GROMACS .gro file of C-alpha atoms in nm:
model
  413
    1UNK     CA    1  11.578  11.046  -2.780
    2UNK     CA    2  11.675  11.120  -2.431
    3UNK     CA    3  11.511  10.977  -2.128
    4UNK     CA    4  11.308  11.263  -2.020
    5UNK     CA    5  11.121  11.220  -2.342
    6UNK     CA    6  11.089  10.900  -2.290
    7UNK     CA    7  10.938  10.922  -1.959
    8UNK     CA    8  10.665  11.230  -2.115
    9UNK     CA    9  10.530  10.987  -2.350
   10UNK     CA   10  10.503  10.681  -2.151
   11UNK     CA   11  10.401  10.600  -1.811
   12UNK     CA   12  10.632  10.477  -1.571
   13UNK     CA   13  10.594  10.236  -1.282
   14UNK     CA   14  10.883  10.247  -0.977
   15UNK     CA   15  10.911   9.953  -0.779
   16UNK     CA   16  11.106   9.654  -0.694
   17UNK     CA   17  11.169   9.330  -0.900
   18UNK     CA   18  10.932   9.177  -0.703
   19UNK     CA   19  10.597   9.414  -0.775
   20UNK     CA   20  10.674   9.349  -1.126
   21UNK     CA   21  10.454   8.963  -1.112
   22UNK     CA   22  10.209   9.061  -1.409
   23UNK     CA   23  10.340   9.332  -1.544
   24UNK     CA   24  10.058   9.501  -1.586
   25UNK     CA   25  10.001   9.903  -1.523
   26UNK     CA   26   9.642   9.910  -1.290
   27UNK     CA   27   9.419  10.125  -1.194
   28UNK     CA   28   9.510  10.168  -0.796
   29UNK     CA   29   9.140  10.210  -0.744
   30UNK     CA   30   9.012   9.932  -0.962
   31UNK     CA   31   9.288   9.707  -1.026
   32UNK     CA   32   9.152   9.709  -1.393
   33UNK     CA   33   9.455   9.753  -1.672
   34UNK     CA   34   9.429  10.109  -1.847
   35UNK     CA   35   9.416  10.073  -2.221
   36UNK     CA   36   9.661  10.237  -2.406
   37UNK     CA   37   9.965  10.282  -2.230
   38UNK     CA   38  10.325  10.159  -2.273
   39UNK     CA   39  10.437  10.010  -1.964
   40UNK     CA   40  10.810  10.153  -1.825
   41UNK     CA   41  10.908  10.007  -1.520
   42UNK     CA   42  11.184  10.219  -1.297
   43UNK     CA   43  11.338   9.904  -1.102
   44UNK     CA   44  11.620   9.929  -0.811
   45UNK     CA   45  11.792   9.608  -0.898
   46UNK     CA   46  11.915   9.563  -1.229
   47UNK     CA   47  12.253   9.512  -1.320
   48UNK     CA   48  12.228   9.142  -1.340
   49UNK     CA   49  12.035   8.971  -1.569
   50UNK     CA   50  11.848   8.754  -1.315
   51UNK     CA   51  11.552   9.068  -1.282
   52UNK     CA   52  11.433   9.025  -1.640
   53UNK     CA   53  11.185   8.773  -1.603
   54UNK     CA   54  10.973   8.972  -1.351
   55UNK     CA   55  10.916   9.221  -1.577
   56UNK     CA   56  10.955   9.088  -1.932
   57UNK     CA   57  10.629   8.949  -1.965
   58UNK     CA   58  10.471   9.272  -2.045
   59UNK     CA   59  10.660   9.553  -1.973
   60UNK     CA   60  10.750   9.757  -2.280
   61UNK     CA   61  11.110   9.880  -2.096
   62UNK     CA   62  11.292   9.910  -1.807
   63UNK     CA   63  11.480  10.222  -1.683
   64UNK     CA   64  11.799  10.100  -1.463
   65UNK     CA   65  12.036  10.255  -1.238
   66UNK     CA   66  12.035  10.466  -0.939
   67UNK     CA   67  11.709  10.663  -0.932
   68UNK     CA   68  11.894  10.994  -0.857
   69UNK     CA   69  12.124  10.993  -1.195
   70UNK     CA   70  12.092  11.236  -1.475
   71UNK     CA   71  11.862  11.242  -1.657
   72UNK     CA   72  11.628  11.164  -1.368
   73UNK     CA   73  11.395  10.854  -1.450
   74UNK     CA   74  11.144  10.944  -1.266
   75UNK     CA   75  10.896  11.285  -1.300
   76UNK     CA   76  10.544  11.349  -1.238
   77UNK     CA   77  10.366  11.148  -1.444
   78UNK     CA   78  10.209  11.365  -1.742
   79UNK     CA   79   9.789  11.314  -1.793
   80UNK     CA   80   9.797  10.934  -2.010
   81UNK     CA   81   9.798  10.974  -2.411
   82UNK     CA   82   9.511  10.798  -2.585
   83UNK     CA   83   9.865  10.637  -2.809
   84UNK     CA   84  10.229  10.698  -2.715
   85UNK     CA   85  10.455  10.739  -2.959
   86UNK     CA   86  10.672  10.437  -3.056
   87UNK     CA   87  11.023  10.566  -3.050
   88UNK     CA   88  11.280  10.392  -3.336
   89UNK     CA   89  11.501  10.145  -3.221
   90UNK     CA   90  11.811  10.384  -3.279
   91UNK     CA   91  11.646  10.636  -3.007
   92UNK     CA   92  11.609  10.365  -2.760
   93UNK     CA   93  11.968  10.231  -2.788
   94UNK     CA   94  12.095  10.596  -2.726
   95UNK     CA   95  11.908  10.598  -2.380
   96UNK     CA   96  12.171  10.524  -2.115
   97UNK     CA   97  12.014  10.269  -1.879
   98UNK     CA   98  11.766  10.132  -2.019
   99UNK     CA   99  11.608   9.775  -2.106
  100UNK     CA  100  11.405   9.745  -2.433
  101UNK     CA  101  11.326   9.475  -2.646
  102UNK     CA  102  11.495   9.422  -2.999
  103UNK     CA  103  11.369   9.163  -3.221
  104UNK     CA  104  11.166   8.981  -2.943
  105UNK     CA  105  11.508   8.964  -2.775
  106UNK     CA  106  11.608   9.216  -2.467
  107UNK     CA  107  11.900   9.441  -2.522
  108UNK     CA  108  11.989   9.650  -2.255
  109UNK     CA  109  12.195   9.979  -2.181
  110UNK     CA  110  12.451   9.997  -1.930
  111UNK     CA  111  12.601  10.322  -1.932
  112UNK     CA  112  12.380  10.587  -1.744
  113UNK     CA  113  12.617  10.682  -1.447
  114UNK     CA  114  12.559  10.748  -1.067
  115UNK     CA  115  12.471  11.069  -0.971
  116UNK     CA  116  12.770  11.184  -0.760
  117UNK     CA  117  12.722  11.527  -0.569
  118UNK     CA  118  12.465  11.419  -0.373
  119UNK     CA  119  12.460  11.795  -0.218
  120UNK     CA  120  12.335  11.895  -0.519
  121UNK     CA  121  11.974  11.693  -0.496
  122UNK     CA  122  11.658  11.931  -0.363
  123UNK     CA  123  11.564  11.847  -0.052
  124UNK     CA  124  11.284  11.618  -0.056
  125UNK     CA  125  10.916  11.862   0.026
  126UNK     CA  126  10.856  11.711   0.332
  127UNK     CA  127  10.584  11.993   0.441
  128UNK     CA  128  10.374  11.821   0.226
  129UNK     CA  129  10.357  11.491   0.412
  130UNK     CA  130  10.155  11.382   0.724
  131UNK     CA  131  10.459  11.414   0.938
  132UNK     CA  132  10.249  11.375   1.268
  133UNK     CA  133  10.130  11.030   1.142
  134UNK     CA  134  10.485  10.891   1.144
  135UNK     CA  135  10.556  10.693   1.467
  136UNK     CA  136  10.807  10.442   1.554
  137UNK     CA  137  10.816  10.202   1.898
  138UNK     CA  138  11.082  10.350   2.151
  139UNK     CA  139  11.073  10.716   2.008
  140UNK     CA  140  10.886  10.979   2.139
  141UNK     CA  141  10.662  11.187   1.866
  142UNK     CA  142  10.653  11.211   1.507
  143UNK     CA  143  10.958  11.140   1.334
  144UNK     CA  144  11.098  11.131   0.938
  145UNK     CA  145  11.419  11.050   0.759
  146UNK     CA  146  11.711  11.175   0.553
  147UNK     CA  147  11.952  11.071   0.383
  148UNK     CA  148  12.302  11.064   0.473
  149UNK     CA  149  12.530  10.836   0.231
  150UNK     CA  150  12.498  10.583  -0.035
  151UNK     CA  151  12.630  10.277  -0.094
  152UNK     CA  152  12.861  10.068   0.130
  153UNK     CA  153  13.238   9.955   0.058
  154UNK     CA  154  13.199   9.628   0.247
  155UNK     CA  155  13.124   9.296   0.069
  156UNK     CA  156  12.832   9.047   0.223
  157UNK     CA  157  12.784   8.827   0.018
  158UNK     CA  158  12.428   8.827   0.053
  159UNK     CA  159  12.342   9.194   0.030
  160UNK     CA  160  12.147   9.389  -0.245
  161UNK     CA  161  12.329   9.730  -0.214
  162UNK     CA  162  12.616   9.602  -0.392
  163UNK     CA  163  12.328   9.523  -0.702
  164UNK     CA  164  12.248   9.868  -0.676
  165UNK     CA  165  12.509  10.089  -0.613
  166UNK     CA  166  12.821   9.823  -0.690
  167UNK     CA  167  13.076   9.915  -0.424
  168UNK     CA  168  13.085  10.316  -0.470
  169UNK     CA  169  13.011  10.532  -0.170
  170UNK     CA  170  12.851  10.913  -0.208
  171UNK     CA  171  12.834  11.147   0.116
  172UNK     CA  172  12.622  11.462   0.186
  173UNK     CA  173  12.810  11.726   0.380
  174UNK     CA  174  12.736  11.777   0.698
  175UNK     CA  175  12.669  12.123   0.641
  176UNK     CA  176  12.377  11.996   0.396
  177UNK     CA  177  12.251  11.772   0.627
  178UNK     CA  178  12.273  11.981   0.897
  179UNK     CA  179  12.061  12.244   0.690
  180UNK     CA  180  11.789  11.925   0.656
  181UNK     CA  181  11.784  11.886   0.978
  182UNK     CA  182  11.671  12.271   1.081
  183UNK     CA  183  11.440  12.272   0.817
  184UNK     CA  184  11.257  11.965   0.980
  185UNK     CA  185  11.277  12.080   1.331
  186UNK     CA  186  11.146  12.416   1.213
  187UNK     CA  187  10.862  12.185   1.098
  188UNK     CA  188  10.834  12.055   1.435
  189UNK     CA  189  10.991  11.719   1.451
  190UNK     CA  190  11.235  11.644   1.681
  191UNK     CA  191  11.345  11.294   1.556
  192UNK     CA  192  11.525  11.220   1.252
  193UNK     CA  193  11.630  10.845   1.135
  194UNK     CA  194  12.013  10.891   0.940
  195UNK     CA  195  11.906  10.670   0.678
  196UNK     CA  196  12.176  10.514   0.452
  197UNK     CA  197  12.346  10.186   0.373
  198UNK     CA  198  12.587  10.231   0.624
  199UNK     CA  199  12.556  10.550   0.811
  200UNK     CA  200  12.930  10.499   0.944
  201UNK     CA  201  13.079  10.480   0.640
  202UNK     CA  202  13.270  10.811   0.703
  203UNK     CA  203  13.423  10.870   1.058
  204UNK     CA  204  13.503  11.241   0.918
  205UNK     CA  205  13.166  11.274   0.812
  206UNK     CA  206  13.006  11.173   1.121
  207UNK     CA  207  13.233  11.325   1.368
  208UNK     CA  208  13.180  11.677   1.226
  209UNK     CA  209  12.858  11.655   1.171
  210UNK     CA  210  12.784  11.566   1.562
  211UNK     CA  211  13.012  11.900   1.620
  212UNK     CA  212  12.810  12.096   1.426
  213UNK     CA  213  12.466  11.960   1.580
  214UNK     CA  214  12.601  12.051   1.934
  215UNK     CA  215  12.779  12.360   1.832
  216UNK     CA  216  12.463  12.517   1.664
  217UNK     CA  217  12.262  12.339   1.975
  218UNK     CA  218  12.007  12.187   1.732
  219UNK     CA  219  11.796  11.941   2.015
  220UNK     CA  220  11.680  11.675   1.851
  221UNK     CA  221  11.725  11.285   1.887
  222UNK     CA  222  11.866  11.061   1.621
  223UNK     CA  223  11.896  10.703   1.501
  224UNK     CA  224  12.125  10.507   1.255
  225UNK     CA  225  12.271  10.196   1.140
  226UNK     CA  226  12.635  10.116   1.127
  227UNK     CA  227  12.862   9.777   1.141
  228UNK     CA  228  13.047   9.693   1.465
  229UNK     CA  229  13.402   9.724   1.256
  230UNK     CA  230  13.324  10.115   1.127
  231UNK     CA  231  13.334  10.255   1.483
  232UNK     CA  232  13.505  10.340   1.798
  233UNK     CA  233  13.472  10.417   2.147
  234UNK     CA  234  13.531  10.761   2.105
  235UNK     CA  235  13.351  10.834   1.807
  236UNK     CA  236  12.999  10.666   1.932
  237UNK     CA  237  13.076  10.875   2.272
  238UNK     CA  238  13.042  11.169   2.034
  239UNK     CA  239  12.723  11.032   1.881
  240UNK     CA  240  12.561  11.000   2.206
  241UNK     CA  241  12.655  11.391   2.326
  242UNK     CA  242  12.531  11.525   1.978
  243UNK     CA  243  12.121  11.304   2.045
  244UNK     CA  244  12.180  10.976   1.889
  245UNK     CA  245  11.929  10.731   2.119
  246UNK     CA  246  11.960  10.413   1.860
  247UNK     CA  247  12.209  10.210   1.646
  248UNK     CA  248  12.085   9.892   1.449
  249UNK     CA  249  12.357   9.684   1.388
  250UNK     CA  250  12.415   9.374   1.088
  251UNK     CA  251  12.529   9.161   1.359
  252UNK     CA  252  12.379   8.870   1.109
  253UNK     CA  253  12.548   8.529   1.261
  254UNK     CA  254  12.674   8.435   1.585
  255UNK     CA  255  12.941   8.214   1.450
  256UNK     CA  256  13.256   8.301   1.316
  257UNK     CA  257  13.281   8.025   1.051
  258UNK     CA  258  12.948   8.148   0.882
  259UNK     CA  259  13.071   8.521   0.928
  260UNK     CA  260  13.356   8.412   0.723
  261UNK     CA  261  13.164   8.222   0.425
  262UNK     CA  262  12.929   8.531   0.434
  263UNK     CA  263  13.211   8.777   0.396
  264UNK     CA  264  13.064   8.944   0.679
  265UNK     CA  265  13.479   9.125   0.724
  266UNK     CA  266  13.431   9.132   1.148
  267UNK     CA  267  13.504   8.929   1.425
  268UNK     CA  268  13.250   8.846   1.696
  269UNK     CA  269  13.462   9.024   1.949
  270UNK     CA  270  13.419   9.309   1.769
  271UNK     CA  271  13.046   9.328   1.810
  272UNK     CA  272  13.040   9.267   2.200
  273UNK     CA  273  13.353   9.593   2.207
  274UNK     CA  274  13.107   9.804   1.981
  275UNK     CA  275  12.775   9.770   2.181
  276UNK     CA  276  12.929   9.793   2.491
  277UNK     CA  277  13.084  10.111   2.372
  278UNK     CA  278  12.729  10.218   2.231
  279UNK     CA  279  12.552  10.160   2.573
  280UNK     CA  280  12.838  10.321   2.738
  281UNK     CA  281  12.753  10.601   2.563
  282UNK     CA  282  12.349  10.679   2.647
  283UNK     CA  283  12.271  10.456   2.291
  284UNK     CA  284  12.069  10.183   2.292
  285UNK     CA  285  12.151   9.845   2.034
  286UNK     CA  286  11.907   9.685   1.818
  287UNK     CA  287  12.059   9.389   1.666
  288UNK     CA  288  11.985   9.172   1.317
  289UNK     CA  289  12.006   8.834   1.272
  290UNK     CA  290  12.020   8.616   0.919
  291UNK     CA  291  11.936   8.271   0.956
  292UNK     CA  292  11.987   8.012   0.682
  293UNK     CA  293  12.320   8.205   0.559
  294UNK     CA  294  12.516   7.887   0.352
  295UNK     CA  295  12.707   7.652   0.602
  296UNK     CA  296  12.352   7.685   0.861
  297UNK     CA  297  12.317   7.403   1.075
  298UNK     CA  298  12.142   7.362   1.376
  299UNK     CA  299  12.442   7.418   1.615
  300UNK     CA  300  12.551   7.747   1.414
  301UNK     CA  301  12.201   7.910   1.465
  302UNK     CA  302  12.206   7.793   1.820
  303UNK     CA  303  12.535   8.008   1.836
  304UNK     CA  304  12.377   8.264   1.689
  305UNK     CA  305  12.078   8.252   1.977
  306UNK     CA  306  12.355   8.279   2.251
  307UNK     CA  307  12.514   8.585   2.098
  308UNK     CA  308  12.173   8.772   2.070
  309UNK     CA  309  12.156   8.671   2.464
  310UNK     CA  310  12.470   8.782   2.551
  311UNK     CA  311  12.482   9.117   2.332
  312UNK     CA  312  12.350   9.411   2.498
  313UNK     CA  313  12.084   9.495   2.238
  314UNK     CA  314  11.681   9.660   2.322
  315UNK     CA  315  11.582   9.494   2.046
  316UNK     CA  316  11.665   9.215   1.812
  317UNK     CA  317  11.528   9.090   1.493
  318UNK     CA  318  11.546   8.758   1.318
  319UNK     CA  319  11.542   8.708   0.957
  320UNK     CA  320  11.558   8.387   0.741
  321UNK     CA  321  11.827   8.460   0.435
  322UNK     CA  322  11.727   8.571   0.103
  323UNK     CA  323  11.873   8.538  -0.226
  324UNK     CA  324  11.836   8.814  -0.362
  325UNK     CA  325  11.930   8.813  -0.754
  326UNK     CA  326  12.258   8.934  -0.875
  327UNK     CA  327  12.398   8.894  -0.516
  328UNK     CA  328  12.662   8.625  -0.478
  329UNK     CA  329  12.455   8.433  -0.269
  330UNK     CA  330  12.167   8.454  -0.534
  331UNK     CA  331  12.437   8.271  -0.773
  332UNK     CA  332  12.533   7.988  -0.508
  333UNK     CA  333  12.192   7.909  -0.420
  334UNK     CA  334  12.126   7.899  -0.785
  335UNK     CA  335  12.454   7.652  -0.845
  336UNK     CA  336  12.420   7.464  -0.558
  337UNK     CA  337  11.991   7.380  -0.616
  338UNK     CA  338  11.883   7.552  -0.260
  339UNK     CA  339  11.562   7.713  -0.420
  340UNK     CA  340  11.323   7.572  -0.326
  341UNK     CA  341  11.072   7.388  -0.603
  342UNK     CA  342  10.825   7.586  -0.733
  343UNK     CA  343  10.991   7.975  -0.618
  344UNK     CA  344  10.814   8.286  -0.787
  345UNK     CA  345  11.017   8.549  -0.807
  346UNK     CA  346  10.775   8.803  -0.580
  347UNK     CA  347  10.877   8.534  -0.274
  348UNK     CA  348  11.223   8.611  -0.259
  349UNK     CA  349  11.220   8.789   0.061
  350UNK     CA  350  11.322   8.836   0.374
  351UNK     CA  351  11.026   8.984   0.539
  352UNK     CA  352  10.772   8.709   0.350
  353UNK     CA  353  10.929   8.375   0.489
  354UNK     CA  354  11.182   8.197   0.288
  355UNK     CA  355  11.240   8.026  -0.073
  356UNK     CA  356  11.558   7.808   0.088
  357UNK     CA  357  11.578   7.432   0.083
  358UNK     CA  358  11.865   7.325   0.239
  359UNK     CA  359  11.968   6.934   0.275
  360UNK     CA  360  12.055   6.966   0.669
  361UNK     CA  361  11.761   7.250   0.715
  362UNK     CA  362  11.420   7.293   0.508
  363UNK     CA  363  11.221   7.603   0.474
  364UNK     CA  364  11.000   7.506   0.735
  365UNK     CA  365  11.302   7.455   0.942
  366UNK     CA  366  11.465   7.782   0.909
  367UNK     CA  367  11.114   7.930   0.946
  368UNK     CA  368  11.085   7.721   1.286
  369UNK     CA  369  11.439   7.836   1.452
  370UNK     CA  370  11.380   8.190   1.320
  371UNK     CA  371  11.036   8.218   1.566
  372UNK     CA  372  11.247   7.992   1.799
  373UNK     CA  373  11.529   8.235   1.805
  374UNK     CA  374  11.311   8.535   1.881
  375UNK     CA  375  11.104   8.396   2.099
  376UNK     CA  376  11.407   8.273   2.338
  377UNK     CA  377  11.558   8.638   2.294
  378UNK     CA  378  11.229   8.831   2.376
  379UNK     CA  379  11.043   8.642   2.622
  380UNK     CA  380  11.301   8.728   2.911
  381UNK     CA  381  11.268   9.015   3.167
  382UNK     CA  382  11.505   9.246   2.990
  383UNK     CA  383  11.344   9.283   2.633
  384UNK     CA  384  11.005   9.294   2.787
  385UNK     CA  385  11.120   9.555   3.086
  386UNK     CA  386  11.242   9.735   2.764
  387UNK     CA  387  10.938   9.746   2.544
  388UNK     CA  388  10.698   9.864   2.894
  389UNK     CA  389  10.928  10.147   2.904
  390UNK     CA  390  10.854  10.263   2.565
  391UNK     CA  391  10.467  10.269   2.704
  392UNK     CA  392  10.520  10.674   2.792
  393UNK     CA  393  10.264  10.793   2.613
  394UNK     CA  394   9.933  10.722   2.479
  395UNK     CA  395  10.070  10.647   2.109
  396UNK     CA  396  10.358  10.466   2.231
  397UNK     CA  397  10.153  10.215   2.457
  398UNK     CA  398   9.901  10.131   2.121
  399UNK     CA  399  10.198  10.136   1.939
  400UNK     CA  400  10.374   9.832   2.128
  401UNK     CA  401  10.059   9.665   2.184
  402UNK     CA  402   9.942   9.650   1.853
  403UNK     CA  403  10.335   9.552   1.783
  404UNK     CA  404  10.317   9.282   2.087
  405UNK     CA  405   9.956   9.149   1.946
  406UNK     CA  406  10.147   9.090   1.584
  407UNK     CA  407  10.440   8.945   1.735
  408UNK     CA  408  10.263   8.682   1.936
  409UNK     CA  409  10.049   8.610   1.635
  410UNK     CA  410  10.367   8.528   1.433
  411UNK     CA  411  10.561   8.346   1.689
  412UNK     CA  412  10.249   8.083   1.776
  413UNK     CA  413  10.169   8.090   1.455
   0.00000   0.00000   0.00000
């Protein structure tokens, strides 16, 4: 049996560890369970054991892997069977990347490799989505992503790329993305977001494709991510000629000892060099922030206030750590008892608060010095000059109010 027959007799639900609480396939209109079906769930994080309870409850099997290798796991799901076929257990061992159950027991498939020409993917159809709904604070007009790269070489301890995609890296050409790119501003946007794990991976990559955007004098704008240690004065002085406006940076900690046990691989100098360069160059900074990484204390996050103060960023976000499973950090929070009592798996993460109990620093405390540590950064004449000037038009001024309601909202809250 290969996949793809797997997938047209079963239905298949894609989504994150998290999503997986139940395990049960609903109705999106009713919630109510449909009868009948054999549950497949298509999950992003899998190659560590830790993601089998979310799913093991009731899910029938779980495809693993990167979404984009052959056979694809994922197709437009066929109209439900009243019964899908129950395939032998010798046709489900011979599906690369896949969980199943044997014997009430889970046995699970490893070998189902990455994709690796990522030129050779269609382009996504992305005529057929409401591209004028798509708005973002600080960018003018509709705007859309593609993607650039995938995975990242470096090794944070706490990130869940490496879970994914272990440490290989994949690159479009720029001749393919720069093919992309006409297509969507013959569609009318002028404003693409370079989305990848670390857009900077490739200096070759990068450099010719910002000669081939001003060379072929395709005007749009552009935004990306990068780290402060994959760039160079030159290079982002390129960047900035050939329309990127925005670079969010991993900036993480403002202290060197807990860059170092997060195997962060920069020095702060580095990061104060690399934004100066970027707002040297037309390119505005936004900046992330992890607080709670192992070794917090009050004085470290206080460190890592300063920096965000003295950085040149537009905009700056805090997040309280997340151990993510089959991350190093998931393993030394599990070693060292930091979970805190009573963690379901659907709360690990960092945009829903924290599951961290430190000795020195409780969950409410890293949720207290997260809204402390934004509040201190934002509430000064600079970040708020900043957001008023991203009030040019109509959308953009109910964008950042609606944005400024939330934000208050959180931080009294």
């Amino acid at each position: 049996m290969t996949l793809r027959e797997l997938i047209d007799t079963h239905e298949v639900a894609a989504g994150r560890w998290q999503a997986a609480d139940d395990g049960h396939l609903l109705d999106p209109q009713s919630g109510a369970e449909l009868p009948g079906h054999k549950l497949v769930w298509k999950m992003w994080s899998d190659s560590d054991p830790a993601w089998r309870p979310a799913w093991m409850a009731t899910g029938e099997m779980l495809t693993g892997g990167n979404g984009h290798s052959p056979p694809a796991p994922l197709f437009p799901a066929a109209p439900p069977a009243t019964e899908a076929p129950t395939p032998t257990d010798a046709q489900l061992a011979a599906v690369k990347g896949l969980g199943w159950r044997l014997n009430g027991e889970i046995a699970v498939n490893w070998d189902r490799p990455f994709f690796k020409s990522l030129d050779d993917l269609p382009f996504p159809l992305h005529n057929l989505l409401p591209l004028d709904k798509y708005r973002m604070p600080m960018i003018k007009g509709p705007y859309t992503f593609i993607v650039t790269s995938r995975g990242c070489p470096a090794g944070c301890k706490y990130c869940i790329k490496h879970v994914s995609y272990q440490n290989s890296v994949r690159l479009r050409s720029p001749e393919k993305l720069m093919e992309e790119m006409w297509l969507l501003y013959n569609l009318g946007i002028h404003h693409i977001h370079m989305y990848s794990d670390l857009f900077t991976v490739s200096r070759e990559q990068v450099v010719q494709l910002c000669k081939l955007i001003i060379e072929q004098g395709l005007k749009i704008t552009w935004t990306c991510n990068s780290r402060v240690d994959y760039v160079d004065e030159e290079m982002l002085t390129l960047m900035g000629r050939a329309g990127c406006t925005l670079i969010s940076w991993g900036i993480e900690s403002g202290n060197e000892l807990i860059l170092k046990k997060a195997h962060k691989g920069y020095k702060m100098e580095q990061a104060h060099k690399a934004l100066g360069w970027a707002k040297k160059a037309g390119i505005k900074n936004w900046g992330y922030f992890i607080i709670g990484l192992p070794g917090e204390t009050e004085e470290t996050i206080k460190d890592t206030m300063a920096v965000s103060r003295a950085l040149p960023l537009d905009i700056a976000l805090f997040h309280v750590a997340a151990p993510y499973p089959g991350t190093p950090f998931f393993f030394e929070v599990v070693e060292n008892g930091w979970f805190r009592s009573g963690t379901a798996w659907e709360e690990v993460d960092m945009d829903q608060g924290t599951v961290l109990d430190y000795e020195n620093l409780k969950a409410e405390d890293l949720l207290y010095w997260q809204k402390r540590a934004f509040r201190e950064w934002a509430f000064r004449p600079g970040p708020v000059w900043t957001m008023i000037k991203s009030m040019n038009t109509w959308a953009g001024f109910k964008s950042a109010v609606d944005i400024g309601l939330q934000t208050l909202g959180w931080v009294q809250g």
